[in-house]
Short mmCIF file of C-alpha atoms in Angstrom, two decimals:
data_model
loop_
_atom_site.label_atom_id
_atom_site.label_comp_id
_atom_site.label_asym_id
_atom_site.label_seq_id
_atom_site.Cartn_x
_atom_site.Cartn_y
_atom_site.Cartn_z
CA UNK A 1 0.01 0.00 0.00
CA UNK A 2 1.38 3.45 -0.92
CA UNK A 3 1.85 6.20 1.63
CA UNK A 4 -0.92 8.22 0.00
CA UNK A 5 -3.29 5.23 0.16
CA UNK A 6 -2.37 4.60 3.78
CA UNK A 7 -2.98 8.26 4.68
CA UNK A 8 -6.26 8.12 2.78
CA UNK A 9 -7.32 5.04 4.68
CA UNK A 10 -6.46 6.65 8.02
CA UNK A 11 -8.50 9.73 7.18
CA UNK A 12 -11.49 7.61 6.07
CA UNK A 13 -11.36 5.50 9.23
CA UNK A 14 -11.16 8.59 11.41
CA UNK A 15 -14.06 10.20 9.56
CA UNK A 16 -16.12 7.03 9.89
CA UNK A 17 -15.67 7.03 13.63
CA UNK A 18 -17.10 10.53 13.82
CA UNK A 19 -20.28 9.36 12.10
CA UNK A 20 -20.92 6.48 9.73
CA UNK A 21 -23.08 8.57 7.44
CA UNK A 22 -20.68 11.54 7.23
CA UNK A 23 -18.28 9.68 4.96
CA UNK A 24 -20.87 9.59 2.20
CA UNK A 25 -21.05 13.37 2.22
CA UNK A 26 -17.35 13.85 1.48
CA UNK A 27 -16.17 13.72 -2.06
CA UNK A 28 -13.46 11.12 -2.56
CA UNK A 29 -11.31 13.64 -4.44
CA UNK A 30 -11.29 15.82 -1.34
CA UNK A 31 -10.17 12.84 0.73
CA UNK A 32 -7.26 12.24 -1.65
CA UNK A 33 -6.32 15.90 -1.45
CA UNK A 34 -6.30 15.75 2.34
CA UNK A 35 -4.26 12.58 2.25
CA UNK A 36 -1.66 14.14 -0.01
CA UNK A 37 -1.53 17.19 2.26
CA UNK A 38 -1.03 14.98 5.33
CA UNK A 39 1.76 13.13 3.55
CA UNK A 40 3.49 16.40 2.66
CA UNK A 41 3.37 17.44 6.32
CA UNK A 42 4.95 14.12 7.34
CA UNK A 43 7.75 14.49 4.81
CA UNK A 44 8.37 18.09 5.81
CA UNK A 45 8.69 17.11 9.45
CA UNK A 46 11.05 14.22 8.75
CA UNK A 47 13.23 16.16 6.29
CA UNK A 48 13.42 19.45 8.20
CA UNK A 49 16.59 18.87 10.26
CA UNK A 50 17.75 15.30 9.64
CA UNK A 51 21.24 15.50 11.10
CA UNK A 52 21.84 11.74 10.76
CA UNK A 53 21.72 11.65 6.98
CA UNK A 54 25.13 12.12 5.33
CA UNK A 55 25.20 13.25 1.74
CA UNK A 56 28.87 13.50 0.81
CA UNK A 57 29.78 16.07 -1.86
CA UNK A 58 32.59 13.88 -3.15
CA UNK A 59 30.10 11.10 -3.85
CA UNK A 60 27.59 13.34 -5.58
CA UNK A 61 29.64 13.98 -8.68
CA UNK A 62 29.27 17.72 -8.08
CA UNK A 63 31.80 20.30 -7.01
CA UNK A 64 31.32 22.55 -4.00
CA UNK A 65 30.86 25.52 -6.30
CA UNK A 66 28.11 23.71 -8.26
CA UNK A 67 26.27 22.97 -5.03
CA UNK A 68 26.56 26.63 -3.98
CA UNK A 69 24.93 27.80 -7.24
CA UNK A 70 22.06 25.35 -6.84
CA UNK A 71 21.27 26.28 -3.26
CA UNK A 72 20.75 29.96 -2.49
CA UNK A 73 22.39 31.51 0.54
CA UNK A 74 20.49 30.94 3.76
CA UNK A 75 18.48 27.95 2.47
CA UNK A 76 21.08 25.24 3.12
CA UNK A 77 20.07 21.89 4.58
CA UNK A 78 21.88 18.59 4.99
CA UNK A 79 20.00 17.24 1.99
CA UNK A 80 21.90 19.70 -0.16
CA UNK A 81 25.11 17.85 0.63
CA UNK A 82 28.15 18.40 2.78
CA UNK A 83 31.77 17.30 2.87
CA UNK A 84 32.25 16.38 6.49
CA UNK A 85 30.42 16.27 9.76
CA UNK A 86 32.40 16.95 12.90
CA UNK A 87 33.73 14.90 15.73
CA UNK A 88 31.16 15.57 18.45
CA UNK A 89 32.56 16.05 21.91
CA UNK A 90 31.19 14.64 25.14
CA UNK A 91 31.69 17.94 26.98
CA UNK A 92 28.83 19.14 29.14
CA UNK A 93 28.17 22.44 30.84
CA UNK A 94 30.63 23.02 33.67
CA UNK A 95 31.76 25.82 35.94
CA UNK A 96 33.27 28.91 34.35
CA UNK A 97 37.08 28.93 34.34
CA UNK A 98 38.84 32.04 35.61
CA UNK A 99 41.66 33.62 33.58
CA UNK A 100 44.95 33.01 35.37
CA UNK A 101 47.15 35.21 33.15
CA UNK A 102 48.05 38.70 34.37
CA UNK A 103 48.82 40.01 30.87
CA UNK A 104 48.10 39.31 27.22
CA UNK A 105 50.61 37.50 25.02
CA UNK A 106 50.28 38.42 21.33
CA UNK A 107 46.56 39.18 21.32
CA UNK A 108 45.31 38.77 17.79
CA UNK A 109 41.59 39.53 17.78
CA UNK A 110 38.87 41.37 19.67
CA UNK A 111 35.18 40.80 19.07
CA UNK A 112 31.81 40.98 20.80
CA UNK A 113 29.01 38.40 20.84
CA UNK A 114 25.75 39.67 22.24
CA UNK A 115 26.88 41.57 25.31
CA UNK A 116 30.10 39.63 25.86
CA UNK A 117 33.61 40.71 24.84
CA UNK A 118 36.19 38.20 23.61
CA UNK A 119 39.94 38.52 23.22
CA UNK A 120 42.01 35.90 21.40
CA UNK A 121 45.11 35.63 23.57
CA UNK A 122 47.14 33.77 20.97
CA UNK A 123 50.45 32.91 22.65
CA UNK A 124 48.71 31.99 25.89
CA UNK A 125 46.78 29.41 23.83
CA UNK A 126 43.46 30.71 25.03
CA UNK A 127 40.43 32.91 24.37
CA UNK A 128 39.06 34.94 27.25
CA UNK A 129 35.73 36.72 27.69
CA UNK A 130 33.99 39.26 29.88
CA UNK A 131 30.84 41.33 29.86
CA UNK A 132 32.93 44.33 30.94
CA UNK A 133 35.70 45.34 28.53
CA UNK A 134 37.33 47.48 31.20
CA UNK A 135 37.48 44.69 33.81
CA UNK A 136 40.99 43.68 34.91
CA UNK A 137 42.27 40.59 33.14
CA UNK A 138 42.09 38.43 36.26
CA UNK A 139 38.30 38.90 36.25
CA UNK A 140 37.90 37.56 32.72
CA UNK A 141 36.76 33.98 32.07
CA UNK A 142 38.32 31.43 29.70
CA UNK A 143 36.39 30.18 26.68
CA UNK A 144 39.00 27.57 25.84
CA UNK A 145 42.60 26.56 26.50
CA UNK A 146 42.38 23.58 24.16
CA UNK A 147 43.49 25.54 21.08
CA UNK A 148 47.12 25.96 20.04
CA UNK A 149 47.77 29.60 19.14
CA UNK A 150 44.25 30.45 17.93
CA UNK A 151 44.03 33.64 15.87
CA UNK A 152 40.39 34.61 15.40
CA UNK A 153 36.82 33.56 16.11
CA UNK A 154 33.35 34.37 14.75
CA UNK A 155 29.73 33.90 15.78
CA UNK A 156 26.29 34.05 14.21
CA UNK A 157 24.67 34.45 17.64
CA UNK A 158 23.99 30.71 17.87
CA UNK A 159 27.43 29.09 17.73
CA UNK A 160 31.04 30.31 17.94
CA UNK A 161 33.72 29.01 15.62
CA UNK A 162 37.39 29.23 16.62
CA UNK A 163 40.33 28.61 14.31
CA UNK A 164 42.71 26.33 16.22
CA UNK A 165 45.67 27.41 14.12
CA UNK A 166 48.57 25.16 15.03
CA UNK A 167 46.37 22.07 15.39
CA UNK A 168 44.72 22.59 11.98
CA UNK A 169 41.31 22.39 13.57
CA UNK A 170 38.09 24.36 13.98
CA UNK A 171 36.34 24.28 17.36
CA UNK A 172 32.64 24.91 17.76
CA UNK A 173 31.15 26.35 20.97
CA UNK A 174 27.60 26.80 22.21
CA UNK A 175 26.26 28.47 25.30
CA UNK A 176 24.53 26.04 27.66
CA UNK A 177 23.17 27.10 31.04
CA UNK A 178 25.18 30.35 30.82
CA UNK A 179 28.44 28.40 30.25
CA UNK A 180 30.23 28.00 26.91
CA UNK A 181 30.71 24.36 25.90
CA UNK A 182 32.87 22.93 23.11
CA UNK A 183 30.32 20.81 21.24
CA UNK A 184 32.08 19.97 17.96
CA UNK A 185 35.59 19.62 16.55
CA UNK A 186 36.67 19.59 12.90
CA UNK A 187 40.11 18.10 12.22
CA UNK A 188 42.27 18.48 9.11
CA UNK A 189 41.29 22.05 8.23
CA UNK A 190 44.04 22.88 5.76
CA UNK A 191 47.29 24.15 7.20
CA UNK A 192 47.29 26.81 9.91
CA UNK A 193 43.71 28.06 9.64
CA UNK A 194 44.21 31.71 10.45
CA UNK A 195 41.11 33.87 9.93
CA UNK A 196 37.41 33.20 10.52
CA UNK A 197 34.46 35.34 9.48
CA UNK A 198 30.68 34.85 9.62
CA UNK A 199 29.12 36.17 6.42
CA UNK A 200 25.55 37.26 7.07
CA UNK A 201 24.67 37.32 3.36
CA UNK A 202 25.60 33.67 2.84
CA UNK A 203 24.63 32.51 6.34
CA UNK A 204 28.01 30.78 6.39
CA UNK A 205 31.30 30.77 8.26
CA UNK A 206 34.43 31.34 6.15
CA UNK A 207 37.66 29.87 7.56
CA UNK A 208 40.90 30.61 5.73
CA UNK A 209 43.74 28.06 5.55
CA UNK A 210 46.65 30.48 5.53
CA UNK A 211 49.29 28.48 3.65
CA UNK A 212 47.27 26.27 1.30
CA UNK A 213 45.08 28.95 -0.29
CA UNK A 214 41.80 27.23 0.62
CA UNK A 215 38.58 28.61 2.10
CA UNK A 216 36.62 26.20 4.28
CA UNK A 217 32.88 26.98 4.37
CA UNK A 218 30.78 25.90 7.38
CA UNK A 219 27.01 26.06 7.79
CA UNK A 220 24.17 24.87 9.94
CA UNK A 221 20.48 24.49 9.20
CA UNK A 222 18.09 27.17 10.35
CA UNK A 223 16.50 24.79 12.83
CA UNK A 224 19.70 23.27 14.26
CA UNK A 225 23.00 24.39 15.75
CA UNK A 226 24.94 21.44 14.38
CA UNK A 227 27.72 22.68 12.08
CA UNK A 228 28.81 20.98 8.85
CA UNK A 229 31.73 21.56 6.53
CA UNK A 230 29.88 22.20 3.26
CA UNK A 231 32.53 23.45 0.81
CA UNK A 232 36.24 23.92 0.24
CA UNK A 233 36.93 26.67 -2.25
CA UNK A 234 40.41 27.04 -3.71
CA UNK A 235 41.96 30.35 -4.66
CA UNK A 236 41.91 30.77 -8.41
CA UNK A 237 38.69 28.77 -8.76
CA UNK A 238 40.35 25.59 -10.03
CA UNK A 239 41.07 22.15 -8.64
CA UNK A 240 44.40 23.37 -7.17
CA UNK A 241 44.87 26.63 -5.31
CA UNK A 242 47.08 29.18 -7.02
CA UNK A 243 48.11 30.34 -3.55
CA UNK A 244 49.31 26.98 -2.21
CA UNK A 245 52.57 27.70 -0.39
CA UNK A 246 51.88 31.42 0.06
CA UNK A 247 51.33 32.64 3.62
CA UNK A 248 48.32 34.97 3.59
CA UNK A 249 47.01 35.99 7.00
CA UNK A 250 43.46 37.24 6.31
CA UNK A 251 40.81 38.44 3.92
CA UNK A 252 38.13 41.14 3.68
CA UNK A 253 34.65 40.64 2.23
CA UNK A 254 33.22 43.58 0.32
CA UNK A 255 30.47 43.89 -2.33
CA UNK A 256 30.48 40.23 -3.34
CA UNK A 257 34.25 40.03 -3.54
CA UNK A 258 36.97 38.75 -1.20
CA UNK A 259 40.11 40.85 -0.86
CA UNK A 260 43.10 38.76 0.20
CA UNK A 261 45.84 40.83 1.80
CA UNK A 262 49.34 40.44 0.42
CA UNK A 263 51.43 37.55 1.65
CA UNK A 264 54.86 36.18 0.81
CA UNK A 265 55.00 33.38 -1.73
CA UNK A 266 57.20 30.35 -1.94
CA UNK A 267 59.26 32.28 -4.47
CA UNK A 268 59.98 34.97 -1.90
CA UNK A 269 57.87 37.56 -3.72
CA UNK A 270 54.81 39.46 -2.54
CA UNK A 271 51.54 37.88 -3.65
CA UNK A 272 49.97 41.32 -3.92
CA UNK A 273 46.40 42.11 -2.93
CA UNK A 274 44.10 39.71 -4.74
CA UNK A 275 40.45 40.54 -5.43
CA UNK A 276 38.48 37.33 -5.92
CA UNK A 277 34.88 36.42 -6.65
CA UNK A 278 33.40 35.38 -3.30
CA UNK A 279 31.41 32.47 -4.68
CA UNK A 280 34.22 30.84 -6.69
CA UNK A 281 37.48 32.47 -5.53
CA UNK A 282 38.37 33.14 -9.14
CA UNK A 283 40.94 35.95 -9.21
CA UNK A 284 39.46 39.07 -10.76
CA UNK A 285 42.38 41.45 -10.15
CA UNK A 286 45.89 41.45 -8.68
CA UNK A 287 47.17 44.70 -7.17
CA UNK A 288 50.93 44.95 -6.74
CA UNK A 289 52.35 46.18 -3.44
CA UNK A 290 55.81 47.38 -2.46
CA UNK A 291 58.26 44.90 -0.89
CA UNK A 292 58.03 46.89 2.37
CA UNK A 293 54.33 45.86 2.65
CA UNK A 294 54.62 42.28 1.41
CA UNK A 295 53.53 40.64 4.68
CA UNK A 296 50.18 42.30 5.37
CA UNK A 297 47.88 41.28 8.21
CA UNK A 298 44.46 42.86 7.79
CA UNK A 299 42.38 45.27 5.74
CA UNK A 300 39.13 47.19 6.29
CA UNK A 301 37.39 49.91 4.34
CA UNK A 302 35.85 52.85 6.16
CA UNK A 303 34.75 56.06 4.53
CA UNK A 304 37.02 56.88 1.65
CA UNK A 305 39.99 54.88 2.90
CA UNK A 306 41.31 51.34 3.07
CA UNK A 307 43.10 50.74 6.39
CA UNK A 308 45.83 48.14 6.23
CA UNK A 309 48.13 46.63 8.88
CA UNK A 310 51.53 45.27 7.88
CA UNK A 311 53.52 42.69 9.88
CA UNK A 312 56.70 42.27 7.82
CA UNK A 313 58.47 43.27 4.65
CA UNK A 314 59.30 40.75 1.93
CA UNK A 315 62.29 39.50 3.94
CA UNK A 316 60.10 38.80 6.98
CA UNK A 317 61.50 41.68 9.04
CA UNK A 318 59.00 42.93 11.64
CA UNK A 319 60.82 46.27 11.87
CA UNK A 320 58.79 47.14 8.75
CA UNK A 321 55.54 46.64 10.69
CA UNK A 322 53.15 49.55 10.32
CA UNK A 323 49.61 50.66 9.62
CA UNK A 324 48.69 52.69 6.56
CA UNK A 325 45.64 54.00 4.82
CA UNK A 326 44.97 54.80 1.18
CA UNK A 327 42.04 55.84 -0.98
CA UNK A 328 43.29 53.72 -3.88
CA UNK A 329 44.93 50.33 -3.38
CA UNK A 330 46.75 50.77 -6.66
CA UNK A 331 48.39 53.84 -5.15
CA UNK A 332 50.43 51.75 -2.70
CA UNK A 333 53.11 51.06 -5.31
CA UNK A 334 53.32 54.81 -6.08
CA UNK A 335 53.61 55.82 -2.45
CA UNK A 336 50.11 57.23 -2.41
CA UNK A 337 49.29 56.33 1.20
CA UNK A 338 49.49 57.69 4.75
CA UNK A 339 51.50 55.99 7.47
CA UNK A 340 49.26 56.31 10.52
CA UNK A 341 50.68 53.79 13.01
CA UNK A 342 53.29 56.03 14.62
CA UNK A 343 51.05 59.11 14.44
CA UNK A 344 48.10 57.61 16.33
CA UNK A 345 49.26 54.39 18.03
CA UNK A 346 52.79 55.10 19.29
CA UNK A 347 54.38 52.78 16.72
CA UNK A 348 57.31 50.46 17.22
CA UNK A 349 55.25 47.32 17.62
CA UNK A 350 53.41 45.03 15.20
CA UNK A 351 49.83 46.07 14.52
CA UNK A 352 47.63 43.08 13.78
CA UNK A 353 43.89 42.60 13.24
CA UNK A 354 41.29 45.37 13.04
CA UNK A 355 37.67 44.79 14.02
CA UNK A 356 34.67 47.14 14.13
CA UNK A 357 32.29 46.86 17.04
CA UNK A 358 29.44 49.30 17.73
CA UNK A 359 30.99 52.05 15.55
CA UNK A 360 34.36 51.67 17.30
CA UNK A 361 37.43 49.98 15.82
CA UNK A 362 39.78 47.77 17.80
CA UNK A 363 43.41 47.17 16.88
CA UNK A 364 45.49 44.40 18.41
CA UNK A 365 49.29 44.62 18.45
CA UNK A 366 52.32 42.91 19.90
CA UNK A 367 56.08 43.45 20.46
CA UNK A 368 55.37 46.48 22.69
CA UNK A 369 55.38 45.76 26.42
CA UNK A 370 52.31 47.30 28.01
CA UNK A 371 50.44 47.89 24.73
CA UNK A 372 48.10 45.16 23.47
CA UNK A 373 44.76 46.56 22.35
CA UNK A 374 43.73 49.99 21.07
CA UNK A 375 40.33 51.42 20.30
CA UNK A 376 39.59 54.32 17.94
CA UNK A 377 36.82 55.88 15.89
CA UNK A 378 36.70 57.17 12.35
CA UNK A 379 34.44 60.13 11.71
CA UNK A 380 34.41 61.92 8.34
CA UNK A 381 37.72 60.19 7.46
CA UNK A 382 39.33 61.51 10.67
CA UNK A 383 40.79 59.14 13.26
CA UNK A 384 39.53 60.18 16.65
CA UNK A 385 39.12 59.01 20.24
CA UNK A 386 42.22 56.80 20.27
CA UNK A 387 42.52 54.89 23.53
CA UNK A 388 44.73 52.17 24.96
CA UNK A 389 42.35 49.42 26.17
CA UNK A 390 45.09 47.09 27.46
#
């Protein structure tokens, strides 16, 4: 007996129980329509968030990019296919762990999730958090100490993803009973995953493997917090990344494109700033940069200017570290930029990532004892309200 026939039979029996003469008053076509509708409801319920059904992309005969084109952003489900599920941990909610470090050691990222501040304390192998940014460090709590030199993290308000850089992993956290719990682990995420962003337009997490030129895309269904690795996009848009072997620290998403900051290639030359199509990572434009800015860290656009932090020159010398801004990226080679690091942030250290939170920018830095995190605002292209946070 088919599912439609079975549903029809159930409806008829139920109707008969209500009154043996009522069944004769209902057109059989209506019964079939109701049966089909009931079946559709059953299928919808069973297909909505079926986390136990693995549809591997590699077995589908379709590339990650093909799957992306077929499934619009924000409508992803496990039935659309994924590459890997995670290793699920057995961790349960526990007591909050107090930060035991009296200082920061190479902080690399500052962000805010809901009303909670997070600092990635890279060389202490931890991420700390507090509802009060001005609280002394010993009052902060620890999100995790299970990562080896993490660099960034991102959240969609439901889960937090952390790039566990030196372990080539991604860790997933959820808040349970007011405590953050590591619920999932993804192993084998390229080589030194270094930068993580949640893209609201795509409803997806982008995790950059810094030396293989690969972007790992993670998603979850609307009705579930379980994360899946759904795509691996390679720089250049082909089967092999054109940036394999080039150390690129981060990227910036703008107007449907991804801007990769300059890194240093295996040939010892700057990769330049690469503008790629976000959906395919096909390179649309390469912008040359001077050797003194070869090892960039981060880029943001605010007002008329691009703000760029630089860690090293082409030889890997951190004495070249600086922060500049320019209205035209192509002007970098011609010297058409402003050096703003020493003018506004003391200088002499290594400026790192820049994040914008509630109309305020946060800059992390290292190599300067006593200076770790700055905040500043940009109003009408003017840098204002510069403060040392830590």
